[in-house]
XYZ file of C-alpha atoms in Angstrom:
188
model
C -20.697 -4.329 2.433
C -20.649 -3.880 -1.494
C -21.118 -7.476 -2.612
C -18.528 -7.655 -5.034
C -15.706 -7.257 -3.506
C -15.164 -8.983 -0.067
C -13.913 -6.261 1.566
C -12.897 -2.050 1.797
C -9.267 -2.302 2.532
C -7.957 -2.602 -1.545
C -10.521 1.021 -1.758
C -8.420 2.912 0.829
C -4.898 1.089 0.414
C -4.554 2.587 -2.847
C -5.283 6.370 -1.228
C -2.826 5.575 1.596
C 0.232 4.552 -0.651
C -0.472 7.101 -3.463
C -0.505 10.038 -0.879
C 1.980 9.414 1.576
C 4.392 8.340 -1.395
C 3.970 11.409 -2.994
C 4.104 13.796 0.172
C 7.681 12.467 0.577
C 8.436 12.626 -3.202
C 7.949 16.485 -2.686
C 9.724 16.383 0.505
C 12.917 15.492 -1.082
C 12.254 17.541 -4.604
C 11.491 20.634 -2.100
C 15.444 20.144 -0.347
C 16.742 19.916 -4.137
C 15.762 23.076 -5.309
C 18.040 26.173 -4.721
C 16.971 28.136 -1.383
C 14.133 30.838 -2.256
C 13.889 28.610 -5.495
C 9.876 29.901 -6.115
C 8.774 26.672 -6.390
C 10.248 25.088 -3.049
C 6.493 26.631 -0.787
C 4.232 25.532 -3.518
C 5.996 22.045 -3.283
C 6.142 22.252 0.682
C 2.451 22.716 0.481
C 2.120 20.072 -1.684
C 3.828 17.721 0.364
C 2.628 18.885 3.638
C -1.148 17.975 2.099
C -0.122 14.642 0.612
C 0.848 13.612 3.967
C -1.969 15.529 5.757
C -4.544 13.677 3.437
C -2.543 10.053 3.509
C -2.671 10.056 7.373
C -6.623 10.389 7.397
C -6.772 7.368 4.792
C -4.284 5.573 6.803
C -6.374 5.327 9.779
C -9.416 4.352 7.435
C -6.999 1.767 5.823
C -6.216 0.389 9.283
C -9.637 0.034 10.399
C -10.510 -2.004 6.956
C -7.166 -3.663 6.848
C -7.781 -5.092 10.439
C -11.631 -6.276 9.462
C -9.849 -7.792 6.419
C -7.642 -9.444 8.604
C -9.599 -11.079 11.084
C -12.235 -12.003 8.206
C -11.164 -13.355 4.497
C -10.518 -16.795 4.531
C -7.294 -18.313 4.663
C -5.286 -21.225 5.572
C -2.282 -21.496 7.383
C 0.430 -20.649 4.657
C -1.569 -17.652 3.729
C -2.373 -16.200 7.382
C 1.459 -15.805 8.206
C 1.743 -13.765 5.438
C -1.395 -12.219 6.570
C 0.865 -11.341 10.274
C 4.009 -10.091 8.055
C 2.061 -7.861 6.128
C 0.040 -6.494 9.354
C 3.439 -6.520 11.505
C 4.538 -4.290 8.674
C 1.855 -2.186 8.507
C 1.115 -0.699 11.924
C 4.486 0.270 12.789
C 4.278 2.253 9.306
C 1.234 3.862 9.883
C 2.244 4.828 13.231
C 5.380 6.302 11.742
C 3.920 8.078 8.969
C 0.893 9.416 11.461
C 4.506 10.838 14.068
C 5.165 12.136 10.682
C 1.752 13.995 10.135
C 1.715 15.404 13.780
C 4.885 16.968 13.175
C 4.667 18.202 9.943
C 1.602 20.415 11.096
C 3.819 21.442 13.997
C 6.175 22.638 11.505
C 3.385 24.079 9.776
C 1.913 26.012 12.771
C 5.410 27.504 13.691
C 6.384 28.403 10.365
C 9.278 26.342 10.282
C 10.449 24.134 7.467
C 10.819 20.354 8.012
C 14.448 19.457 8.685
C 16.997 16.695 8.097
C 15.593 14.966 10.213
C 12.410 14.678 9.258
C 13.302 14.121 5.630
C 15.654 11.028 6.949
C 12.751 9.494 8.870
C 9.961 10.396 6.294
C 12.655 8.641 3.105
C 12.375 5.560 5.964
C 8.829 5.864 6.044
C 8.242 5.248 2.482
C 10.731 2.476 2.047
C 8.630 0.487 4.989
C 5.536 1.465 2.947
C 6.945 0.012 -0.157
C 7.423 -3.141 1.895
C 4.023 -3.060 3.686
C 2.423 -2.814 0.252
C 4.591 -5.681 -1.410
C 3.625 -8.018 1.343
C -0.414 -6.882 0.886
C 0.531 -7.588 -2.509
C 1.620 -10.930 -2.034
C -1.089 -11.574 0.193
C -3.882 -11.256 -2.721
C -1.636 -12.466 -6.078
C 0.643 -15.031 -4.423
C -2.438 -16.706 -1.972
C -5.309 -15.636 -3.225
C -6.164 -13.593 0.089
C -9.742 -11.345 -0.404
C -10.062 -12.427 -4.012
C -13.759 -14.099 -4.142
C -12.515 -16.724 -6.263
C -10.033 -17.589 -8.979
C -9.942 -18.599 -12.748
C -9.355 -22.562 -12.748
C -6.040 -23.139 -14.413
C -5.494 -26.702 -15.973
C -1.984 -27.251 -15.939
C -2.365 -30.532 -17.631
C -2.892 -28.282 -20.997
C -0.099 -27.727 -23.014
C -0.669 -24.266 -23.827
C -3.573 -21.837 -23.629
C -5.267 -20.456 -26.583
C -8.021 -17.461 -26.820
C -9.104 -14.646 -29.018
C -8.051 -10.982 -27.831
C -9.085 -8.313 -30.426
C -8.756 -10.887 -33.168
C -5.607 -12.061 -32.517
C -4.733 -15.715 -31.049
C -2.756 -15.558 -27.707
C -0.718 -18.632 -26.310
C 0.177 -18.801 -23.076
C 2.933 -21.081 -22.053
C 2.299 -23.094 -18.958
C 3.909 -22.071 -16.073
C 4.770 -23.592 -12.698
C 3.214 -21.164 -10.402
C -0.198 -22.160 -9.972
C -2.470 -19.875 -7.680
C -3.539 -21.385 -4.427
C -7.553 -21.839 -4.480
C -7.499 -23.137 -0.921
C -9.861 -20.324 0.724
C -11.428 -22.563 3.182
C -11.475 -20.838 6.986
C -9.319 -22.402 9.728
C -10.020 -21.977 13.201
C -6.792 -20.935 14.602
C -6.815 -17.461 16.504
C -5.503 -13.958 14.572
């Protein structure tokens, strides 16, 4: 493992979310456009390879997100949102990975995805949204995977530094991040 980061899952989240979110961005654009519009194949191909691509980083982001899970260091606040984000995530990749499968079977027959598929692929990206929220939380809200934090005194009235020759003051503010990234021994 590349020593400064503790972990591949942030790598291959990114790819997963950028991909599939964009396959069913063209999706919908594609069933906007007039019929024979000359754009709506290029945009089905577009789409059809968004998703194609996503689904073969969502099984890489799977594997790394389920390493990540049963090895950053947490404490007990921290590993249920850990389980939200993970009870989020696998029914989405199984979804989106339903939606791959039949997206190439639309492919193979020549066929153009239908309402249905649009319905359950606008789904799709909504839970992704949410799955990626919750990672998100995970890491900025309690400090999961992040090798360590700035120390924050929030004793200090304000915060002064230099950026580009300019003073910046921050005002203090009650969130302060949790630094608590001792291990616990309960099961994942």
């Amino acid at each position: 493992m590349i020593s400064i980061i503790p972990n591949w899952h942030p790598i291959f989240v990114h790819f997963t979310i950028g991909l599939l979110s964009v396959s069913v961005l063209f999706y919908l654009l594609r069933n906007l456009l007039p019929i024979r519009h000359q754009w709506q194949q290029q945009w089905l191909a577009m789409a059809n390879w968004n998703l194609w691509s996503g689904c073969v980083f969502t099984v890489v982001t799977v594997i790394t997100g389920w390493f990540a899970y049963n090895s950053v260091a947490h404490d007990e606040v921290s590993h249920a949102a850990m389980t939200l984000h993970r009870n989020w995530a696998i029914p989405t990749a199984i979804l989106f990975l339903l939606l791959g499968l039949s997206a190439i079977n639309f492919s193979r027959k020549n066929n153009t995805p239908n309402r249905p598929f649009i319905s359950i692929s606008s789904i799709a990206v909504l839970m992704l949204m949410m799955t990626g929220w919750l990672g998100a939380e995970g890491v900025y809200r309690y400090g999961l995977g992040v090798i360590s934090l700035p120390a924050i005194d929030v004793e200090q009235e304000g915060h002064h530094h230099f950026h580009d020759g300019e003073t910046i003051e921050i005002e203090e503010t009650s969130l302060v991040p949790n630094t608590n990234h001792d291990s616990d021994d309960h099961d994942h």
